[in-house]
Amino acid sequence: MKEKLIRRYNAAERVNHWIVAVCFIVLAISGLAFFYPAFFWLTGVFGTPQLARIVHPFVGVVMFVGFFVQFLRYWHHNFIDREDVKWMKSVKEVLSGHEVGDIGKYNGGQKGMFWMMTLCMLGLFSTGVVIWRPYFAQYFPIDLIRVALFVHAWAALALIAGIIIHVYAAIWVRGTIRAMVEGVVTEAWAKKHHPRWFREVKARQEQEK
Ligand code: HEM
């Protein structure tokens, strides 16, 4: 039987997402290399340690701008509603394979993750500017630079932990990776995991007929 597919992301959204994801991976690798001596060899991700130190903040700006575009695309889909609270309260049941609540485009977990990513991005960018030598750091007092370094490291760790969960969930819920690779999901996937979004898409398709 032929699968019925519906579009979830267009090409621009997918390119946008994967630019952010690739930036995140090289930033996480080089950042961990600066932070933990045991990981210093990972600076090789940018060729040499010196290059890694120079390039890391520039890639950070690309990731921030890329995420900002994602933020503009998705913020209005990420307000937590009553159905999401139901979902969150029954997360154990959800993890055992039974979806709960009339879920829209994203579920409570995805929405929580979206705001966590947003907070981390703002924290990383603002503190990244304060600690960026040789361009900006000289304009800030040393105490502020110390606080900024502390917040930068914690925001990075929180984001890395969050993205591990994001990737795990994307792989674990069968058919989700396809949404961000090919841009489509099956109707069965949408009905099961995002029933309200499925009905909205169908209603729009009916109107366009
Ligand atoms: C590195 C590997 C990554 C993989 C495999 C991955 C996978 C995915 C997949 C499959 C989706 C679609 C989920 C759905 O439509 O239900 C998605 C959505 C999304 N991803 Fe990723 N992702 C990765 C990294 C990142 C990173 C680093 C960020 C940003 C920090 C990010 C931000 C987002 C956002 C904002 C969405 C839209 C979901 C929402 O608004 O709640 N992803 N990702």
PDB file of C-alpha atoms and ligand atoms in Angstrom:
ATOM      1  CA  MET A   1       0.000   0.000   0.000  1.00  0.00           C
ATOM      2  CA  LYS A   2       1.325   3.457  -0.917  1.00  0.00           C
ATOM      3  CA  GLU A   3       2.069   5.695   2.097  1.00  0.00           C
ATOM      4  CA  LYS A   4       0.126   8.944   2.296  1.00  0.00           C
ATOM      5  CA  LEU A   5       2.586  11.762   2.959  1.00  0.00           C
ATOM      6  CA  ILE A   6       2.157  15.306   4.220  1.00  0.00           C
ATOM      7  CA  ARG A   7       4.646  18.160   4.193  1.00  0.00           C
ATOM      8  CA  ARG A   8       6.095  19.257   7.534  1.00  0.00           C
ATOM      9  CA  TYR A   9       9.130  21.382   6.534  1.00  0.00           C
ATOM     10  CA  ASN A  10      10.017  23.114   3.258  1.00  0.00           C
ATOM     11  CA  ALA A  11      13.548  23.108   1.811  1.00  0.00           C
ATOM     12  CA  ALA A  12      14.487  26.505   3.297  1.00  0.00           C
ATOM     13  CA  GLU A  13      13.483  25.321   6.782  1.00  0.00           C
ATOM     14  CA  ARG A  14      15.519  22.136   6.431  1.00  0.00           C
ATOM     15  CA  VAL A  15      18.641  23.925   5.154  1.00  0.00           C
ATOM     16  CA  ASN A  16      18.241  26.420   8.010  1.00  0.00           C
ATOM     17  CA  HIS A  17      17.957  23.595  10.586  1.00  0.00           C
ATOM     18  CA  TRP A  18      20.974  21.652   9.317  1.00  0.00           C
ATOM     19  CA  ILE A  19      23.194  24.769   9.157  1.00  0.00           C
ATOM     20  CA  VAL A  20      22.378  25.353  12.847  1.00  0.00           C
ATOM     21  CA  ALA A  21      22.951  21.656  13.663  1.00  0.00           C
ATOM     22  CA  VAL A  22      26.371  21.496  11.917  1.00  0.00           C
ATOM     23  CA  CYS A  23      27.468  24.748  13.605  1.00  0.00           C
ATOM     24  CA  PHE A  24      26.324  23.322  16.944  1.00  0.00           C
ATOM     25  CA  ILE A  25      28.366  20.131  16.501  1.00  0.00           C
ATOM     26  CA  VAL A  26      31.649  21.900  15.643  1.00  0.00           C
ATOM     27  CA  LEU A  27      31.047  24.470  18.404  1.00  0.00           C
ATOM     28  CA  ALA A  28      30.348  21.775  20.991  1.00  0.00           C
ATOM     29  CA  ILE A  29      33.469  19.827  19.967  1.00  0.00           C
ATOM     30  CA  SER A  30      35.783  22.860  19.951  1.00  0.00           C
ATOM     31  CA  GLY A  31      34.173  24.300  23.116  1.00  0.00           C
ATOM     32  CA  LEU A  32      34.697  21.069  25.052  1.00  0.00           C
ATOM     33  CA  ALA A  33      38.287  21.049  23.759  1.00  0.00           C
ATOM     34  CA  PHE A  34      38.926  24.534  25.260  1.00  0.00           C
ATOM     35  CA  PHE A  35      37.262  23.624  28.526  1.00  0.00           C
ATOM     36  CA  TYR A  36      38.650  20.189  29.408  1.00  0.00           C
ATOM     37  CA  PRO A  37      42.391  19.540  28.918  1.00  0.00           C
ATOM     38  CA  ALA A  38      41.592  15.869  28.251  1.00  0.00           C
ATOM     39  CA  PHE A  39      39.645  16.940  25.142  1.00  0.00           C
ATOM     40  CA  PHE A  40      42.280  19.403  23.867  1.00  0.00           C
ATOM     41  CA  TRP A  41      43.048  17.188  20.864  1.00  0.00           C
ATOM     42  CA  LEU A  42      39.511  17.905  19.633  1.00  0.00           C
ATOM     43  CA  THR A  43      40.650  21.415  18.598  1.00  0.00           C
ATOM     44  CA  GLY A  44      41.710  19.504  15.458  1.00  0.00           C
ATOM     45  CA  VAL A  45      38.099  19.918  14.297  1.00  0.00           C
ATOM     46  CA  PHE A  46      39.188  23.314  12.902  1.00  0.00           C
ATOM     47  CA  GLY A  47      42.681  22.226  11.813  1.00  0.00           C
ATOM     48  CA  THR A  48      44.835  23.647  14.623  1.00  0.00           C
ATOM     49  CA  PRO A  49      44.188  24.875  18.209  1.00  0.00           C
ATOM     50  CA  GLN A  50      44.898  28.465  17.119  1.00  0.00           C
ATOM     51  CA  LEU A  51      42.450  28.250  14.237  1.00  0.00           C
ATOM     52  CA  ALA A  52      39.838  26.663  16.505  1.00  0.00           C
ATOM     53  CA  ARG A  53      40.176  29.586  18.936  1.00  0.00           C
ATOM     54  CA  ILE A  54      39.774  32.131  16.126  1.00  0.00           C
ATOM     55  CA  VAL A  55      36.961  30.393  14.234  1.00  0.00           C
ATOM     56  CA  HIS A  56      34.794  29.207  17.190  1.00  0.00           C
ATOM     57  CA  PRO A  57      33.204  32.640  17.915  1.00  0.00           C
ATOM     58  CA  PHE A  58      32.486  33.347  14.237  1.00  0.00           C
ATOM     59  CA  VAL A  59      30.721  29.984  13.866  1.00  0.00           C
ATOM     60  CA  GLY A  60      28.879  30.883  17.080  1.00  0.00           C
ATOM     61  CA  VAL A  61      27.504  33.997  15.392  1.00  0.00           C
ATOM     62  CA  VAL A  62      26.371  31.926  12.374  1.00  0.00           C
ATOM     63  CA  MET A  63      24.602  29.471  14.737  1.00  0.00           C
ATOM     64  CA  PHE A  64      22.950  32.316  16.646  1.00  0.00           C
ATOM     65  CA  VAL A  65      21.686  34.022  13.482  1.00  0.00           C
ATOM     66  CA  GLY A  66      20.523  30.648  12.078  1.00  0.00           C
ATOM     67  CA  PHE A  67      18.668  29.862  15.299  1.00  0.00           C
ATOM     68  CA  PHE A  68      17.162  33.352  15.365  1.00  0.00           C
ATOM     69  CA  VAL A  69      15.611  32.631  11.942  1.00  0.00           C
ATOM     70  CA  GLN A  70      14.263  29.329  13.345  1.00  0.00           C
ATOM     71  CA  PHE A  71      12.910  31.245  16.315  1.00  0.00           C
ATOM     72  CA  LEU A  72      11.013  33.589  13.992  1.00  0.00           C
ATOM     73  CA  ARG A  73       9.626  30.594  12.101  1.00  0.00           C
ATOM     74  CA  TYR A  74       8.458  28.540  15.093  1.00  0.00           C
ATOM     75  CA  TRP A  75       7.826  30.664  18.213  1.00  0.00           C
ATOM     76  CA  HIS A  76       4.081  30.828  17.587  1.00  0.00           C
ATOM     77  CA  HIS A  77       3.849  27.007  17.417  1.00  0.00           C
ATOM     78  CA  ASN A  78       5.541  26.635  20.797  1.00  0.00           C
ATOM     79  CA  PHE A  79       3.128  28.162  23.303  1.00  0.00           C
ATOM     80  CA  ILE A  80       2.318  25.544  25.937  1.00  0.00           C
ATOM     81  CA  ASP A  81      -1.435  24.840  26.173  1.00  0.00           C
ATOM     82  CA  ARG A  82      -3.677  22.644  28.326  1.00  0.00           C
ATOM     83  CA  GLU A  83      -3.227  19.597  26.056  1.00  0.00           C
ATOM     84  CA  ASP A  84       0.552  19.917  26.395  1.00  0.00           C
ATOM     85  CA  VAL A  85       0.264  19.977  30.186  1.00  0.00           C
ATOM     86  CA  LYS A  86      -1.756  16.737  29.959  1.00  0.00           C
ATOM     87  CA  TRP A  87       1.021  15.318  27.752  1.00  0.00           C
ATOM     88  CA  MET A  88       3.733  16.402  30.184  1.00  0.00           C
ATOM     89  CA  LYS A  89       1.909  14.953  33.198  1.00  0.00           C
ATOM     90  CA  SER A  90       1.609  11.611  31.368  1.00  0.00           C
ATOM     91  CA  VAL A  91       5.135  11.570  29.992  1.00  0.00           C
ATOM     92  CA  LYS A  92       5.739   8.068  31.406  1.00  0.00           C
ATOM     93  CA  GLU A  93       2.785   6.730  29.428  1.00  0.00           C
ATOM     94  CA  VAL A  94       4.021   8.580  26.324  1.00  0.00           C
ATOM     95  CA  LEU A  95       7.456   7.010  26.723  1.00  0.00           C
ATOM     96  CA  SER A  96       5.835   3.586  26.757  1.00  0.00           C
ATOM     97  CA  GLY A  97       4.310   4.309  23.352  1.00  0.00           C
ATOM     98  CA  HIS A  98       0.814   5.706  24.112  1.00  0.00           C
ATOM     99  CA  GLU A  99       0.335   9.311  23.039  1.00  0.00           C
ATOM    100  CA  VAL A 100      -1.750  11.522  25.348  1.00  0.00           C
ATOM    101  CA  GLY A 101      -3.651  14.754  24.558  1.00  0.00           C
ATOM    102  CA  ASP A 102      -4.815  16.514  21.394  1.00  0.00           C
ATOM    103  CA  ILE A 103      -1.326  17.615  20.360  1.00  0.00           C
ATOM    104  CA  GLY A 104      -0.696  20.374  17.810  1.00  0.00           C
ATOM    105  CA  LYS A 105       2.418  20.841  15.648  1.00  0.00           C
ATOM    106  CA  TYR A 106       4.726  20.188  18.622  1.00  0.00           C
ATOM    107  CA  ASN A 107       4.257  18.304  21.907  1.00  0.00           C
ATOM    108  CA  GLY A 108       4.996  19.579  25.418  1.00  0.00           C
ATOM    109  CA  GLY A 109       8.501  18.118  25.401  1.00  0.00           C
ATOM    110  CA  GLN A 110       9.394  19.763  22.091  1.00  0.00           C
ATOM    111  CA  LYS A 111       7.978  23.072  23.269  1.00  0.00           C
ATOM    112  CA  GLY A 112       9.911  22.979  26.537  1.00  0.00           C
ATOM    113  CA  MET A 113      13.038  22.143  24.533  1.00  0.00           C
ATOM    114  CA  PHE A 114      12.388  25.053  22.146  1.00  0.00           C
ATOM    115  CA  TRP A 115      12.321  27.611  24.989  1.00  0.00           C
ATOM    116  CA  MET A 116      15.333  25.983  26.628  1.00  0.00           C
ATOM    117  CA  MET A 117      17.252  26.246  23.323  1.00  0.00           C
ATOM    118  CA  THR A 118      16.179  29.895  23.025  1.00  0.00           C
ATOM    119  CA  LEU A 119      17.394  30.705  26.532  1.00  0.00           C
ATOM    120  CA  CYS A 120      20.725  28.931  25.971  1.00  0.00           C
ATOM    121  CA  MET A 121      21.247  30.685  22.624  1.00  0.00           C
ATOM    122  CA  LEU A 122      20.641  34.112  24.194  1.00  0.00           C
ATOM    123  CA  GLY A 123      22.967  33.234  27.072  1.00  0.00           C
ATOM    124  CA  LEU A 124      25.704  31.902  24.785  1.00  0.00           C
ATOM    125  CA  PHE A 125      25.554  34.835  22.399  1.00  0.00           C
ATOM    126  CA  SER A 126      25.459  37.640  24.973  1.00  0.00           C
ATOM    127  CA  THR A 127      28.256  36.136  27.085  1.00  0.00           C
ATOM    128  CA  GLY A 128      30.202  35.130  23.969  1.00  0.00           C
ATOM    129  CA  VAL A 129      30.431  38.784  22.912  1.00  0.00           C
ATOM    130  CA  VAL A 130      31.673  39.826  26.375  1.00  0.00           C
ATOM    131  CA  ILE A 131      34.507  37.246  26.366  1.00  0.00           C
ATOM    132  CA  TRP A 132      35.459  37.649  22.667  1.00  0.00           C
ATOM    133  CA  ARG A 133      39.116  38.668  22.429  1.00  0.00           C
ATOM    134  CA  PRO A 134      40.510  40.632  20.653  1.00  0.00           C
ATOM    135  CA  TYR A 135      37.368  42.406  19.462  1.00  0.00           C
ATOM    136  CA  PHE A 136      35.045  43.099  22.405  1.00  0.00           C
ATOM    137  CA  ALA A 137      36.444  41.807  25.715  1.00  0.00           C
ATOM    138  CA  GLN A 138      38.548  44.950  26.300  1.00  0.00           C
ATOM    139  CA  TYR A 139      35.360  47.000  26.650  1.00  0.00           C
ATOM    140  CA  PHE A 140      34.177  45.022  29.694  1.00  0.00           C
ATOM    141  CA  PRO A 141      35.489  44.850  33.303  1.00  0.00           C
ATOM    142  CA  ILE A 142      37.326  41.659  34.268  1.00  0.00           C
ATOM    143  CA  ASP A 143      34.669  40.690  36.859  1.00  0.00           C
ATOM    144  CA  LEU A 144      31.995  40.749  34.189  1.00  0.00           C
ATOM    145  CA  ILE A 145      34.225  38.666  31.881  1.00  0.00           C
ATOM    146  CA  ARG A 146      34.597  36.062  34.645  1.00  0.00           C
ATOM    147  CA  VAL A 147      30.834  35.872  35.178  1.00  0.00           C
ATOM    148  CA  ALA A 148      30.322  35.702  31.407  1.00  0.00           C
ATOM    149  CA  LEU A 149      32.789  32.788  31.104  1.00  0.00           C
ATOM    150  CA  PHE A 150      30.938  30.929  33.861  1.00  0.00           C
ATOM    151  CA  VAL A 151      27.507  31.496  32.272  1.00  0.00           C
ATOM    152  CA  HIS A 152      28.870  30.648  28.789  1.00  0.00           C
ATOM    153  CA  ALA A 153      30.143  27.261  30.005  1.00  0.00           C
ATOM    154  CA  TRP A 154      26.901  26.385  31.843  1.00  0.00           C
ATOM    155  CA  ALA A 155      24.690  27.485  28.945  1.00  0.00           C
ATOM    156  CA  ALA A 156      26.828  25.334  26.612  1.00  0.00           C
ATOM    157  CA  LEU A 157      26.549  22.285  28.888  1.00  0.00           C
ATOM    158  CA  ALA A 158      22.770  22.748  29.203  1.00  0.00           C
ATOM    159  CA  LEU A 159      22.421  23.074  25.416  1.00  0.00           C
ATOM    160  CA  ILE A 160      24.587  19.988  24.780  1.00  0.00           C
ATOM    161  CA  ALA A 161      22.451  17.960  27.240  1.00  0.00           C
ATOM    162  CA  GLY A 162      19.277  19.336  25.612  1.00  0.00           C
ATOM    163  CA  ILE A 163      20.437  18.509  22.087  1.00  0.00           C
ATOM    164  CA  ILE A 164      21.332  14.940  23.120  1.00  0.00           C
ATOM    165  CA  ILE A 165      17.669  14.547  24.209  1.00  0.00           C
ATOM    166  CA  HIS A 166      16.449  16.335  21.030  1.00  0.00           C
ATOM    167  CA  VAL A 167      18.437  13.959  18.788  1.00  0.00           C
ATOM    168  CA  TYR A 168      17.467  10.890  20.830  1.00  0.00           C
ATOM    169  CA  ALA A 169      13.761  11.798  20.568  1.00  0.00           C
ATOM    170  CA  ALA A 170      14.102  12.506  16.832  1.00  0.00           C
ATOM    171  CA  ILE A 171      15.573   9.030  16.254  1.00  0.00           C
ATOM    172  CA  TRP A 172      13.376   7.238  18.804  1.00  0.00           C
ATOM    173  CA  VAL A 173      10.023   8.432  17.392  1.00  0.00           C
ATOM    174  CA  ARG A 174      10.044   6.535  14.096  1.00  0.00           C
ATOM    175  CA  GLY A 175       9.474   8.693  11.022  1.00  0.00           C
ATOM    176  CA  THR A 176      10.563  11.977  12.658  1.00  0.00           C
ATOM    177  CA  ILE A 177      14.048  12.258  11.121  1.00  0.00           C
ATOM    178  CA  ARG A 178      12.392  12.017   7.712  1.00  0.00           C
ATOM    179  CA  ALA A 179      10.516  15.256   8.511  1.00  0.00           C
ATOM    180  CA  MET A 180      13.798  17.186   8.685  1.00  0.00           C
ATOM    181  CA  VAL A 181      15.579  15.242   5.888  1.00  0.00           C
ATOM    182  CA  GLU A 182      12.890  14.838   3.211  1.00  0.00           C
ATOM    183  CA  GLY A 183      10.428  17.392   4.603  1.00  0.00           C
ATOM    184  CA  VAL A 184       7.539  14.925   4.820  1.00  0.00           C
ATOM    185  CA  VAL A 185       5.855  12.633   7.353  1.00  0.00           C
ATOM    186  CA  THR A 186       3.267   9.889   6.899  1.00  0.00           C
ATOM    187  CA  GLU A 187      -0.366  10.622   7.731  1.00  0.00           C
ATOM    188  CA  ALA A 188      -0.191   7.784  10.259  1.00  0.00           C
ATOM    189  CA  TRP A 189       2.730   9.531  12.031  1.00  0.00           C
ATOM    190  CA  ALA A 190       0.885  12.845  12.120  1.00  0.00           C
ATOM    191  CA  LYS A 191      -2.388  11.295  13.355  1.00  0.00           C
ATOM    192  CA  LYS A 192      -0.582   9.409  16.111  1.00  0.00           C
ATOM    193  CA  HIS A 193       1.810  12.071  17.406  1.00  0.00           C
ATOM    194  CA  HIS A 194       0.255  15.405  16.367  1.00  0.00           C
ATOM    195  CA  PRO A 195      -3.501  14.823  15.827  1.00  0.00           C
ATOM    196  CA  ARG A 196      -4.573  18.493  16.064  1.00  0.00           C
ATOM    197  CA  TRP A 197      -1.865  19.553  13.590  1.00  0.00           C
ATOM    198  CA  PHE A 198      -2.988  16.733  11.268  1.00  0.00           C
ATOM    199  CA  ARG A 199      -6.585  18.018  11.287  1.00  0.00           C
ATOM    200  CA  GLU A 200      -5.378  21.594  10.664  1.00  0.00           C
ATOM    201  CA  VAL A 201      -3.277  20.494   7.670  1.00  0.00           C
ATOM    202  CA  LYS A 202      -6.199  18.485   6.261  1.00  0.00           C
ATOM    203  CA  ALA A 203      -8.617  21.413   6.734  1.00  0.00           C
ATOM    204  CA  ARG A 204      -6.185  23.720   4.887  1.00  0.00           C
ATOM    205  CA  GLN A 205      -5.841  21.190   2.049  1.00  0.00           C
ATOM    206  CA  GLU A 206      -9.656  21.008   1.772  1.00  0.00           C
ATOM    207  CA  GLN A 207      -9.924  24.812   1.572  1.00  0.00           C
ATOM    208  CA  GLU A 208      -7.300  24.935  -1.190  1.00  0.00           C
ATOM    209  CA  LYS A 209      -9.189  22.375  -3.329  1.00  0.00           C
TER     210      LYS A 209
HETATM  211  C1  HEM B   1      22.514  17.493  15.565  1.00  0.00           C
HETATM  212  C2  HEM B   1      21.528  16.733  15.273  1.00  0.00           C
HETATM  213  C3  HEM B   1      20.077  17.134  15.177  1.00  0.00           C
HETATM  214  C4  HEM B   1      19.093  16.307  14.724  1.00  0.00           C
HETATM  215  C5  HEM B   1      19.273  14.859  14.283  1.00  0.00           C
HETATM  216  C6  HEM B   1      17.857  17.051  14.757  1.00  0.00           C
HETATM  217  C7  HEM B   1      16.642  16.566  14.336  1.00  0.00           C
HETATM  218  C8  HEM B   1      15.451  17.276  14.273  1.00  0.00           C
HETATM  219  C9  HEM B   1      14.198  16.772  13.751  1.00  0.00           C
HETATM  220  C10 HEM B   1      13.983  15.400  13.160  1.00  0.00           C
HETATM  221  C11 HEM B   1      13.270  17.765  13.895  1.00  0.00           C
HETATM  222  C12 HEM B   1      11.789  17.694  13.485  1.00  0.00           C
HETATM  223  C13 HEM B   1      10.927  17.369  14.691  1.00  0.00           C
HETATM  224  C14 HEM B   1       9.454  17.444  14.372  1.00  0.00           C
HETATM  225  O1  HEM B   1       9.079  18.033  13.357  1.00  0.00           O
HETATM  226  O2  HEM B   1       8.632  16.928  15.158  1.00  0.00           O
HETATM  227  C15 HEM B   1      13.925  18.891  14.491  1.00  0.00           C
HETATM  228  C16 HEM B   1      13.311  20.091  14.793  1.00  0.00           C
HETATM  229  C17 HEM B   1      13.949  21.187  15.344  1.00  0.00           C
HETATM  230  N1  HEM B   1      15.282  21.264  15.674  1.00  0.00           N
HETATM  231 FE1  HEM B   1      16.668  19.786  15.483  1.00  0.00          FE
HETATM  232  N2  HEM B   1      18.102  18.292  15.242  1.00  0.00           N
HETATM  233  C18 HEM B   1      19.442  18.413  15.516  1.00  0.00           C
HETATM  234  C19 HEM B   1      20.080  19.527  16.039  1.00  0.00           C
HETATM  235  C20 HEM B   1      19.453  20.723  16.359  1.00  0.00           C
HETATM  236  C21 HEM B   1      20.118  21.866  16.949  1.00  0.00           C
HETATM  237  C22 HEM B   1      21.595  21.935  17.306  1.00  0.00           C
HETATM  238  C23 HEM B   1      19.170  22.831  17.116  1.00  0.00           C
HETATM  239  C24 HEM B   1      19.317  24.205  17.706  1.00  0.00           C
HETATM  240  C25 HEM B   1      20.006  24.472  18.761  1.00  0.00           C
HETATM  241  C26 HEM B   1      17.917  22.301  16.636  1.00  0.00           C
HETATM  242  C27 HEM B   1      16.723  22.988  16.641  1.00  0.00           C
HETATM  243  C28 HEM B   1      15.514  22.513  16.202  1.00  0.00           C
HETATM  244  C29 HEM B   1      14.275  23.261  16.227  1.00  0.00           C
HETATM  245  C30 HEM B   1      14.093  24.696  16.746  1.00  0.00           C
HETATM  246  C31 HEM B   1      13.297  22.438  15.678  1.00  0.00           C
HETATM  247  C32 HEM B   1      11.809  22.783  15.513  1.00  0.00           C
HETATM  248  C33 HEM B   1      11.087  22.199  16.710  1.00  0.00           C
HETATM  249  C34 HEM B   1      10.378  23.190  17.582  1.00  0.00           C
HETATM  250  O3  HEM B   1      10.171  24.346  17.198  1.00  0.00           O
HETATM  251  O4  HEM B   1       9.980  22.793  18.733  1.00  0.00           O
HETATM  252  N3  HEM B   1      18.122  21.019  16.197  1.00  0.00           N
HETATM  253  N4  HEM B   1      15.263  18.573  14.727  1.00  0.00           N
END
